[in-house]
Structures are given as C-alpha cells and as structure tokens.
Coordinates of C-alpha atoms and ligand atoms in Angstrom, one line a residue:
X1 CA -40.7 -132.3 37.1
X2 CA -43.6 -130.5 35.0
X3 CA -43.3 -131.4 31.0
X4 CA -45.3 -129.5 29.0
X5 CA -46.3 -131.4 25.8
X6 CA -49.2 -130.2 22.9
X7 CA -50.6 -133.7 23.3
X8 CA -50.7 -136.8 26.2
X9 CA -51.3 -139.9 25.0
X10 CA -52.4 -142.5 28.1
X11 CA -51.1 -146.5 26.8
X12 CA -48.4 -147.3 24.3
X13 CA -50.4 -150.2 22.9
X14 CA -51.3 -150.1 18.9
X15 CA -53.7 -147.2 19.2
X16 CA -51.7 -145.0 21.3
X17 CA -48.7 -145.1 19.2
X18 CA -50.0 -144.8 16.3
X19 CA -52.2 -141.1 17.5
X20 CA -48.7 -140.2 18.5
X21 CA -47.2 -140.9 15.7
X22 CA -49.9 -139.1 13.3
X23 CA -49.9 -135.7 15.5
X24 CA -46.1 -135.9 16.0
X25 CA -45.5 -136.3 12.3
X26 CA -47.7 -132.9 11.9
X27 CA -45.5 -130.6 14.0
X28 CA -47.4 -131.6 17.5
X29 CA -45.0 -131.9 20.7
X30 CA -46.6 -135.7 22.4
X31 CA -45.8 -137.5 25.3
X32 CA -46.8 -141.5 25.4
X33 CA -47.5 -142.7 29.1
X34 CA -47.3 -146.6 29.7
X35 CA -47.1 -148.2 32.7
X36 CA -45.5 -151.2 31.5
X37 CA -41.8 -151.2 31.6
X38 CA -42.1 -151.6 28.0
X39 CA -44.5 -150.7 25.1
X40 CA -46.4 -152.6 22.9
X41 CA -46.1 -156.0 24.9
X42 CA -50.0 -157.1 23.5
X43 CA -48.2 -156.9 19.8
X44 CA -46.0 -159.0 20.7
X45 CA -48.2 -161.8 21.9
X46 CA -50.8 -161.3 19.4
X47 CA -51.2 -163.7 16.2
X48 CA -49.4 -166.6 17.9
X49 CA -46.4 -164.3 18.0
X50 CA -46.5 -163.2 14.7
X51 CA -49.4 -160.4 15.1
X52 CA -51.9 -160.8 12.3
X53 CA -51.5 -156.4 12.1
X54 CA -54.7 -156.4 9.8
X55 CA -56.9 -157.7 7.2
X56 CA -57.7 -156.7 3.6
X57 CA -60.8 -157.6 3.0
X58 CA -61.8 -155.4 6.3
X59 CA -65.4 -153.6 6.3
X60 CA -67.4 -151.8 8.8
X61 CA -69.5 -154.9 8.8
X62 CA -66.0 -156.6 10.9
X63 CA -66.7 -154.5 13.5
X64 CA -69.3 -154.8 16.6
X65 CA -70.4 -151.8 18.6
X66 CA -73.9 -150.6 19.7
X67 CA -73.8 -148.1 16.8
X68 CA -72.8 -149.9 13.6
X69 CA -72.2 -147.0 11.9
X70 CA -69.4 -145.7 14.2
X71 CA -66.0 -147.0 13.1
X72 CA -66.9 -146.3 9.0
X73 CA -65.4 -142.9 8.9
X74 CA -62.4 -143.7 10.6
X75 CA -61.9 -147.0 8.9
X76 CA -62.6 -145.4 5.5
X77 CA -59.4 -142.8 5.8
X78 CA -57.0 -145.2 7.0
X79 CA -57.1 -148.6 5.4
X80 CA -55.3 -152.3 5.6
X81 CA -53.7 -150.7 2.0
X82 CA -52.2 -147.7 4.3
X83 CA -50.9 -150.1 6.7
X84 CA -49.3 -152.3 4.3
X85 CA -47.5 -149.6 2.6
X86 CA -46.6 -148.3 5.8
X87 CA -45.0 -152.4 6.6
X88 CA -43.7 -152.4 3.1
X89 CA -41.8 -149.3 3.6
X90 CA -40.3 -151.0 6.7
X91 CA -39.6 -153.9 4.4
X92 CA -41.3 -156.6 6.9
X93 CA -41.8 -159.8 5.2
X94 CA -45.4 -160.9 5.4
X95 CA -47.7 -163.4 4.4
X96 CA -51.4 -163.7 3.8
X97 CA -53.5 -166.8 5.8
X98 CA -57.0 -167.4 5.5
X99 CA -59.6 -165.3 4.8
X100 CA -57.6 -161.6 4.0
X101 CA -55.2 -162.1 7.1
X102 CA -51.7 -160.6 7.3
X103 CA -49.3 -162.1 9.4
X104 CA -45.7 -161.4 9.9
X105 CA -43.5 -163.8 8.6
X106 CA -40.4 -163.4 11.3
X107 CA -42.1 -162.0 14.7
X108 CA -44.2 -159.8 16.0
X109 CA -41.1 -157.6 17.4
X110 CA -41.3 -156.4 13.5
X111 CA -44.4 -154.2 14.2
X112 CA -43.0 -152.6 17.5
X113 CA -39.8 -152.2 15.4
X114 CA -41.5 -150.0 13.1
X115 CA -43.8 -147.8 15.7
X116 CA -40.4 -147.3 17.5
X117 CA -38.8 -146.2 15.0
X118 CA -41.8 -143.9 13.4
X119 CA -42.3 -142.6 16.8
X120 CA -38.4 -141.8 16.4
X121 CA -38.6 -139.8 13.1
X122 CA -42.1 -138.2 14.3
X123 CA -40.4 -137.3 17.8
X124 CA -42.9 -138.5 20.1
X125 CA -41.1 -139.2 23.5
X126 CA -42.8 -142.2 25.3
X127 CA -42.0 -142.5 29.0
X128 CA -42.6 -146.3 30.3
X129 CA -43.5 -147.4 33.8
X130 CA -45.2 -144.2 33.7
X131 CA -48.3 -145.0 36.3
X132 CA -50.8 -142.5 36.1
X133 CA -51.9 -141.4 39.8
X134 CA -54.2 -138.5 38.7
X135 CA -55.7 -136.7 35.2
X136 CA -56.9 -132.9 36.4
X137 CA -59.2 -130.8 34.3
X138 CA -57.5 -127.4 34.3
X139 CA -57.6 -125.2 31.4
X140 CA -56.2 -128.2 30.0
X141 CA -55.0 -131.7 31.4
X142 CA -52.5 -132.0 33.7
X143 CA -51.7 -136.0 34.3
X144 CA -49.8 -136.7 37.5
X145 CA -47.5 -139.6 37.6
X146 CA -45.3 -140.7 40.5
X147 CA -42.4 -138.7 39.7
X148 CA -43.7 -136.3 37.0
X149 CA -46.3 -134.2 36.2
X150 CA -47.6 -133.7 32.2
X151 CA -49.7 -130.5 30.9
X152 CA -51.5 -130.4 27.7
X153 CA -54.4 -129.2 25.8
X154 CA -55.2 -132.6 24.3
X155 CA -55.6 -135.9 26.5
X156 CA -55.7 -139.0 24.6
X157 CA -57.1 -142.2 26.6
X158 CA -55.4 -145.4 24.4
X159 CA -55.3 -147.5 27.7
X160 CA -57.1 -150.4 25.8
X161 CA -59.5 -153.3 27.1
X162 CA -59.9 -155.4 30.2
X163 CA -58.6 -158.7 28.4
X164 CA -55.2 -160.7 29.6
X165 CA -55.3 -159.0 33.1
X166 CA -52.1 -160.0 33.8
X167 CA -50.1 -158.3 30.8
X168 CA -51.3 -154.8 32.6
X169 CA -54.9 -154.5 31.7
X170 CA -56.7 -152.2 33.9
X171 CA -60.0 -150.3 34.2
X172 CA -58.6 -147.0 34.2
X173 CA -59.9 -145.9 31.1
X174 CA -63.5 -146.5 32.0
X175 CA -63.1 -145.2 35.0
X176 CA -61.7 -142.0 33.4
X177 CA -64.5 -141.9 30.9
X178 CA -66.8 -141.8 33.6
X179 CA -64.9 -139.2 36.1
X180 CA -65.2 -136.8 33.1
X181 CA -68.9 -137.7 32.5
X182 CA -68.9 -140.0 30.2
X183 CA -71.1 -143.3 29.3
X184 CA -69.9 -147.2 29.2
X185 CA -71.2 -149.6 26.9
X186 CA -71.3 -152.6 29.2
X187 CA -68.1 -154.8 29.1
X188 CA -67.5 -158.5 28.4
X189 CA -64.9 -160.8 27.0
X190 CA -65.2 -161.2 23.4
X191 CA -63.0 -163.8 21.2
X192 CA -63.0 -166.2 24.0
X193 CA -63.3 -169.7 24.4
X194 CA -66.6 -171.4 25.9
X195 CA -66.8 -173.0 29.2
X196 CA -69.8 -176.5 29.0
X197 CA -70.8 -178.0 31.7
X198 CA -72.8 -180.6 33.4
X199 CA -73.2 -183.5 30.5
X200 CA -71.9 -181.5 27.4
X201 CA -68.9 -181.7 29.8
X202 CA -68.4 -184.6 30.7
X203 CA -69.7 -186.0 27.1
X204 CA -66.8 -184.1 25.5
X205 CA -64.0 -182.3 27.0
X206 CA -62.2 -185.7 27.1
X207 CA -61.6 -185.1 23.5
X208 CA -59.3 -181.7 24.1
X209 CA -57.3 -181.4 21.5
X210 CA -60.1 -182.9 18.7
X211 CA -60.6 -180.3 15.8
X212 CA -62.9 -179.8 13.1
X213 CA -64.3 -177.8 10.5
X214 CA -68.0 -176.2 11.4
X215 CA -70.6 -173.8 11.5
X216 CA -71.3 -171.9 14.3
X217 CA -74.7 -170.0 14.5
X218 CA -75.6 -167.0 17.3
X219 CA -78.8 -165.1 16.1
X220 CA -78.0 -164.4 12.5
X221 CA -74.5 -164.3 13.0
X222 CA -72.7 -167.3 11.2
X223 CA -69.2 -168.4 11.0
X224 CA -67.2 -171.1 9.1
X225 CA -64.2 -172.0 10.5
X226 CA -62.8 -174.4 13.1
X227 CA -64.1 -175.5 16.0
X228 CA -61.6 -177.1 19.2
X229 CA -62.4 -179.2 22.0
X230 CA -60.6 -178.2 25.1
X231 CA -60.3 -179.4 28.7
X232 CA -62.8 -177.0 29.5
X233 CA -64.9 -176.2 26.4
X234 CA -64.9 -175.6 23.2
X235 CA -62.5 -172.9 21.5
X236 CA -60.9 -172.1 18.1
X237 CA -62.0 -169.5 15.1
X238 CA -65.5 -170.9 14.7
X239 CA -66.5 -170.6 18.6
X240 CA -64.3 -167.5 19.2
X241 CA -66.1 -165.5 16.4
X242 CA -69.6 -166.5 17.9
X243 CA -68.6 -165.5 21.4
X244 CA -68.2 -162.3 20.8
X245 CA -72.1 -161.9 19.8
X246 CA -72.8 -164.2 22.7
X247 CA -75.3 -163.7 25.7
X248 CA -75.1 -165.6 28.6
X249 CA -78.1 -168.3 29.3
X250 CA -78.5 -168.2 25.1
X251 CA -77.7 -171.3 23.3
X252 CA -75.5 -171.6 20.2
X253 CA -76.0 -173.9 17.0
X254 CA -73.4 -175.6 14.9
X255 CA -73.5 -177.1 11.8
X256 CA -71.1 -180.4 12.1
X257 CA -70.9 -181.2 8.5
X258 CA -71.2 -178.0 6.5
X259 CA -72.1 -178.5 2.9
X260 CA -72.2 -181.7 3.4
X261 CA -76.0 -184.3 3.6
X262 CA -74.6 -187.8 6.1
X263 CA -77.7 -189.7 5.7
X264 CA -77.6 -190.7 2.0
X265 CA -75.2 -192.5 2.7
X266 CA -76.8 -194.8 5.6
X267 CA -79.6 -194.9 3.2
X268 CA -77.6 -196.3 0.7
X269 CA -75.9 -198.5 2.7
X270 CA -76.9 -202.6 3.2
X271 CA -77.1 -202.4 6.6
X272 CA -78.5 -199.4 8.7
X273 CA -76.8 -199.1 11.5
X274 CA -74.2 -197.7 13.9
X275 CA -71.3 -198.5 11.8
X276 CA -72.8 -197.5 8.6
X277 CA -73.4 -194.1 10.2
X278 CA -70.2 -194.1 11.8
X279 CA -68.8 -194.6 8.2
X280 CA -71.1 -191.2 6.9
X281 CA -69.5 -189.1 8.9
X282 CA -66.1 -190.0 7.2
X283 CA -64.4 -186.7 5.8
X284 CA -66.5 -184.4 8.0
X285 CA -65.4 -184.9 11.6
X286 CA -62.7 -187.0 13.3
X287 CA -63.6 -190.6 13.9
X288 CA -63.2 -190.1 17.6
X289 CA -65.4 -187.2 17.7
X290 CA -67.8 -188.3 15.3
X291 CA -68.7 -191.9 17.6
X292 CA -68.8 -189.7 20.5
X293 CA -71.6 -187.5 19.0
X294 CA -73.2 -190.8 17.7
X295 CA -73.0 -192.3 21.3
X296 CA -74.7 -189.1 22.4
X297 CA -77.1 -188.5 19.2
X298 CA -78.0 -191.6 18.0
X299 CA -80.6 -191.5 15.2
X300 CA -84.3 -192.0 16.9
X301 CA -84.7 -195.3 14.2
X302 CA -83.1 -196.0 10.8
X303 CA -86.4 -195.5 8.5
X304 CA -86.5 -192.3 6.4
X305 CA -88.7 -189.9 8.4
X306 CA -86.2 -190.8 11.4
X307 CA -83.0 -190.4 9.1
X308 CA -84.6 -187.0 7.8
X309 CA -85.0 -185.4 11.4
X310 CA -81.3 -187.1 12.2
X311 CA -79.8 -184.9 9.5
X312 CA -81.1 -181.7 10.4
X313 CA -79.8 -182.2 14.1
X314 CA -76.5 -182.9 12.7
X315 CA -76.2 -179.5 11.5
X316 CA -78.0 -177.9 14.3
X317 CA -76.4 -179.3 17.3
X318 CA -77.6 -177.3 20.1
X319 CA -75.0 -176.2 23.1
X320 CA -75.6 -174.7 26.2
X321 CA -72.4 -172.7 26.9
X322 CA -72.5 -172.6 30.6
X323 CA -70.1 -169.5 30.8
X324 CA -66.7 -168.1 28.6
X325 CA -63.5 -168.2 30.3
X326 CA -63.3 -164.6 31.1
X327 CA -60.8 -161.4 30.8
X328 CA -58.1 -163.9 31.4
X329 CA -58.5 -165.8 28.2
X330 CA -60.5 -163.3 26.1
X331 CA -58.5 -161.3 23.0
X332 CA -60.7 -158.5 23.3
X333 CA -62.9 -156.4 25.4
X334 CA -66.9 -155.9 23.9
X335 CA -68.5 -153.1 25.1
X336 CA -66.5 -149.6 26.1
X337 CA -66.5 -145.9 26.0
X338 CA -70.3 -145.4 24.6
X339 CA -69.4 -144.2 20.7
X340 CA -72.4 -141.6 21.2
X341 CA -70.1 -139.7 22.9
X342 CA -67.8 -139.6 20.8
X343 CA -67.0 -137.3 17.4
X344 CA -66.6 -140.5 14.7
X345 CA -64.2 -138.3 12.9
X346 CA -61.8 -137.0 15.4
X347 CA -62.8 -139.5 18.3
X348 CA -62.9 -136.8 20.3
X349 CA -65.3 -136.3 23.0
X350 CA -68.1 -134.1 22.2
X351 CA -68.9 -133.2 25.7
X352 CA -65.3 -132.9 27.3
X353 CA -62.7 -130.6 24.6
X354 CA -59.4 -131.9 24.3
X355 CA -60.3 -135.5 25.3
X356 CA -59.7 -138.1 23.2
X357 CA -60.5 -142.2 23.1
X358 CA -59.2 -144.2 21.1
X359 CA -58.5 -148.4 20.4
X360 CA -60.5 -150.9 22.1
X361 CA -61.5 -148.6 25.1
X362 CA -63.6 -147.3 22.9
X363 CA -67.2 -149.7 22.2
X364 CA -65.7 -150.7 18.6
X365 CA -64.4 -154.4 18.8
X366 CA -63.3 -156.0 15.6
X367 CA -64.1 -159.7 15.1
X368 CA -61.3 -162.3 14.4
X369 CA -58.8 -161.8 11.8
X370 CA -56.6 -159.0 12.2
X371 CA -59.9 -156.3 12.4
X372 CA -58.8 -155.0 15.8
X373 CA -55.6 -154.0 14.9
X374 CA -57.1 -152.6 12.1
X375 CA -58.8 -150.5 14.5
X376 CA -56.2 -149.4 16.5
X377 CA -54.5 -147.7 13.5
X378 CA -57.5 -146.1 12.4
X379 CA -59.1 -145.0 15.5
X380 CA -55.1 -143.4 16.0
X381 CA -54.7 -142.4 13.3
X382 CA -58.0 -140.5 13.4
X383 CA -57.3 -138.9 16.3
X384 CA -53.9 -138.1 15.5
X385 CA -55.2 -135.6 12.8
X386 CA -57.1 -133.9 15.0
X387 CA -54.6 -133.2 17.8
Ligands
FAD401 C1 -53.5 -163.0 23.0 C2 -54.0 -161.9 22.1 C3 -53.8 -162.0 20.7 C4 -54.3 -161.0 19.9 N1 -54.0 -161.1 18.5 C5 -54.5 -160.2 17.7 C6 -54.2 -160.2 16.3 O1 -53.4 -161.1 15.8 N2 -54.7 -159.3 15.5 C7 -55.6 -158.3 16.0 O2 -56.1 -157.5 15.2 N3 -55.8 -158.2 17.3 C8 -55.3 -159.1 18.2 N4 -55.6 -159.0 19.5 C9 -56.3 -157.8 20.0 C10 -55.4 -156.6 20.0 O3 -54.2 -156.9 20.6 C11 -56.0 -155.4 20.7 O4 -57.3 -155.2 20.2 C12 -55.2 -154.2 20.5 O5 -53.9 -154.4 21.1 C13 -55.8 -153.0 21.1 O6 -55.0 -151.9 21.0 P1 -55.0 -150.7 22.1 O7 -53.9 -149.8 21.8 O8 -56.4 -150.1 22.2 O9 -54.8 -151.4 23.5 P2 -53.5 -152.2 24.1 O10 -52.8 -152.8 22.9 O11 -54.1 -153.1 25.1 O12 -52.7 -151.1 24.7 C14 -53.0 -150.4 25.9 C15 -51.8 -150.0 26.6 O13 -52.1 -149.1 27.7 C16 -51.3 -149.5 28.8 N5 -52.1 -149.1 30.0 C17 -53.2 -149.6 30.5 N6 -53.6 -148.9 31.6 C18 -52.6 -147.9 31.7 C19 -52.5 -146.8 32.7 N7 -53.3 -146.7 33.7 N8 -51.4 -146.0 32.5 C20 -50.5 -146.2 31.5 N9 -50.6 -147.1 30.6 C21 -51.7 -148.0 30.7 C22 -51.2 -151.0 28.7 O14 -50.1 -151.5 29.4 C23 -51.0 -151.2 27.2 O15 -49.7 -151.1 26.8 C24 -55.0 -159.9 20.4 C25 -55.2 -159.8 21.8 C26 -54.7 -160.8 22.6 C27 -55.0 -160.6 24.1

C-alpha cells in the first residue's frame, strides 16, 4: 500500500514524537515509523523508571558535541519551562531531585501518555513494527517498509543512538546519513560505567556496592557527585559524567574527600598511625572503603613533609580505567551525524533538502541529569517548525 504523508518521521523515541507532534499541530500530514512493537520503550526505562524528562537549570554548556555552539539555537526556543508547561497541562505530578532534575513522581508511562495523546490531537499516525527495508531519493523520499511504502517531501531521521542494543538500537541512522552523503562524528558510549582492571581490580571491586561522595576530574572537566564500586568498576553520577569526556588509555583523577583536609587530624592526633588515619577519614568515605584505600595508599611516613604529599594524593587518586562497559550499558551515544552538516535552526541538512536529523543521532549528547531529553524536545521541536 503507498501512503502519501507531507512528512516521515524514522523512530518514535522522544525526538521523533515530539517533530511529529510540532509539524502535525501546524496543519502537516506525518507518519511516525518504529520498528518496535511499541513507541517510546527508552522513556520508559529512563530515570529508574520515572524518566528524569528534563532539567531547569539546562545550558548549552550541558551539552557535548564537536561544535559547542550547535545545540544553543534550538535549546534557546524550546526550554525545560516549555516542557513543564507542556507536563503541567497534562497534570503529571513531578518532583525536583538534585541539581535542577525533574522526575516523574508515578512512572514514566506518564510522558508516553502525554506524546500519545498530543500526537492524537495533532493527528500524527504512527505505525509500529514498521521495519524500514529502504529510503529512495526521488523527487522526494519514498521509505519502503515490509508491507508499505511512504512518500514525502520531508524525511526526518529520529532513530536515536547505539546505546542498550537490545531495546532496538541500531545503526541505521548513520548508515543513512552516510548513504545520502553525510559525515559521522565518531561514536562511543557515553554515561557509562568504567571497567578497572589488573590491581585497581582486584584492590577494589570486592567492595561493589560501597558508595561515596567525590570528585571526579577528566581534563578540565569536573564533577561532584557520587561515585559506586561495582563488580566490574566503578559507576554512579560522578564516574558516569566523566565518561562521557573520556578517552581510552587516559587516566582520570578523583578527589576522595572533597572540601575536606584528612591530615590535620593525624597531626593532631597522639599517636600517628594507621588507626589514627583510619579515624581522619571518618565522615568522608565508608570505613570499609576508606582502610581499603589506606591498605593500598599508606602514607610514605607520618612526619609533616610525608603527611603534606599524603593529602594531595587523597584528592588526586589516579585510575587507570582499563575500558567502559560499552553500548550495552551506556545511556547515551557521543559522537553522531556531524552538526556541520546540519542547519542548527531547522536541523535540516544543508546538503540533502527535505532531510532532517534529529535526537541523539545527531553529535549533540547531553550530560547527566535530564539534558538529553532536553534535547530530544528541542532538537523535535526544531525540526518540527520547519516541516
Ligand atoms: C537506561 C537509560 C536511562 C536513561 N534515562 C534518561 C533520563 O532519565 N533523562 C534523560 O534526559 N535521558 C535519559 N536517557 C537518554 C535518553 O533516553 C535518550 O537520549 C533519548 O531517548 C534519545 O531520544 P531519541 O528520540 O533521539 O532516541 P530513542 O529514544 O532511542 O528513539 C529512537 C527510536 O527509533 C527506533 N528505531 C531505531 N532504528 C529504527 C529503524 N531502523 N526503523 C524504525 N525505528 C527505529 C527505536 O526503536 C526507538 O524507539 C536514558 C537512556 C537509557 C538507555
């Protein structure tokens, strides 16, 4: 069966929706292809279930791409303010966490609830287990599915990253970007958790499960947060954040008591010695954790010079991530459709008319914190006026 639409949207994740929704709710005729039997399944995982669907403190600086300057336009005419209105009208309780996040306070099924039903009112027709066979290059697209074929002046490519393989993650919208002439950032797992090995290893991942509260340092990027032992590494805000500016074969740095000096107190102390330092790391890590680093970092000697160069290891502990673990594991996907292809208004490409990428297909990937939903609407919503 041919359907002729005004606009194709490939992937009913966040961004894909949302493009529909924008260009349907201006009088354009769209049709939303996913593959899944279902739409939006990565909402409904994200945020520990309860999708953290933005952040309000978001700024361009939240955002890594190989041009930093990419995402502002988009960002800048649709907000976290637009996006909570838009909850609001749905009346979805929410809450905020840390550091500007908003969560859902019920389920993530909330946000799908609401695309549904503004894809409803804005009449965009979505077709699941839609697999795309073949996109064609006529006068305008013409998308081939196993049953169906779609024509359209506009092709939008929302088929998102390369992260959680098995939730329906493919490479098809690389692979499309480069069939039409496009160039790829190169990929790699971002907000991921580290993999040690050799003697961090075995030193550590024993602990899994052992949390606390550090620095992590990558270059000049810092982050405060937590950091978790795990059976295989290290993971949790802190050492997701850092990934995500991560190259392999560099080191990173943490800081185990931030704010915080652990030798005055050994100085202070009657006795100098393991216990004593043991005792000076009270309120900054777990004891467990703390005499394991103390097993592994003892202080050189107790005098003052020694105590001095002690302290500055303790907040530049140097690890050797041997490797992250990968698309399986990873929230997002760095790297993408180069943005230098791209108009940053419309996201539309400037070499091929009519084609569109949009989401995290695109070489925009939000840190931590709600930033790449954040993204999603934008980047839709940008494209969504254009269509
Ligand atoms: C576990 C986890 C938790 C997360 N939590 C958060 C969070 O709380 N806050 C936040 O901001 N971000 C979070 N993220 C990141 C966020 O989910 C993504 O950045 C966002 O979903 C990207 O939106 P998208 O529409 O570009 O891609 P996606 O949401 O991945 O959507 C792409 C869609 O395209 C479909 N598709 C792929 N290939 C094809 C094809 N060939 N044909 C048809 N359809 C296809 C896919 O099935 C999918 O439905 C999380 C990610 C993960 C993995």
């Amino acid at each position: 069966m041919i359907h002729k639409f005004d606009a194709v949207v490939l992937g009913g994740g966040a961004a894909g929706l949302f493009c529909a929704i924008e260009a349907g709710k201006r009088g354009r005729r769209v049709a939303v292809l996913e593959h899944a039997d279902r739409i939006g399944k990565k909402i409904l995982i994200s945020g520990g279930g309860r999708c953290n669907f933005t952040n309000i403190h978001c700024q361009p600086e939240n955002f890594i791409s190989a041009n930093e300057h990419f995402a502002k336009s988009a960002l800048a005419r649709y907000t976290p303010a637009d996006f909570i209105a838009l909850v609001e009208k749905h009346r979805i309780p929410y809450h905020k966490k840390t550091l500007g996040q908003l969560f859902c306070d019920r389920s993530a099924q909330d946000i799908i609830d609401l695309l549904e039903s503004e894809c409803r009112e804005a009449g965009v027709q979505v077709f699941v287990q839609s697999r795309v066979q073949e996109v064609r290059r006529t006068t305008g697209f013409v998308v081939g599915t196993e049953s169906d074929e779609f024509r359209a002046p506009a092709l939008v490519v929302a088929t998102g990253g390369l992260s959680i393989p098995k939730m329906g993650a493919t490479l098809f919208g690389y692979e499309l970007a480069r069939k039409f002439g496009l160039k790829i950032v190169a990929t790699k797992p971002g907000l991921v958790p580290f993999v040690l090995a050799g003697e961090d290893r075995s030193r550590y991942c024993d602990l899994a499960g052992v949390s606390a509260e550090v620095i992590a340092k990558s270059d000049h990027h810092v982050f405060r947060e937590k950091m978790l032992i795990t059976h295989r590494g290290l993971s949790g805000p802190a050492i997701l954040q850092i990934s995500s500016y991560w190259e392999k074969g560099r080191p990173i740095e943490i800081d185990l008591a931030p704010d915080r000096e652990i030798t005055p107190a050994i100085r202070a102390a009657k006795f100098r010695n393991l216990t004593a330092a043991r005792n000076a790391f009270q309120g900054s890590l777990p004891r467990r954790f703390a005499e394991r680093w103390l097993e592994n970092h003892p202080p050189a000697a107790w005098n003052d010079e020694a105590l001095t160069k002690w302290e500055k290891q303790i907040h530049e502990w140097v690890i050797q991530p041997a490797d992250t673990e990968g698309y399986e594991k990873a929230e997002v996907t760095a790297g993408g459709v180069d943005t230098a292809e791209l108009s940053s208004k419309t996201m539309e490409s400037l070499k091929v008319k009519g084609l569109f990428f949009i989401g995290e297909v695109v070489d925009v990937t939000g840190q931590l914190g709600g930033f790449n939903f954040q993204w999603a609407w934008a980047s839709g919503t940008a494209a969504g006026r254009a269509l």
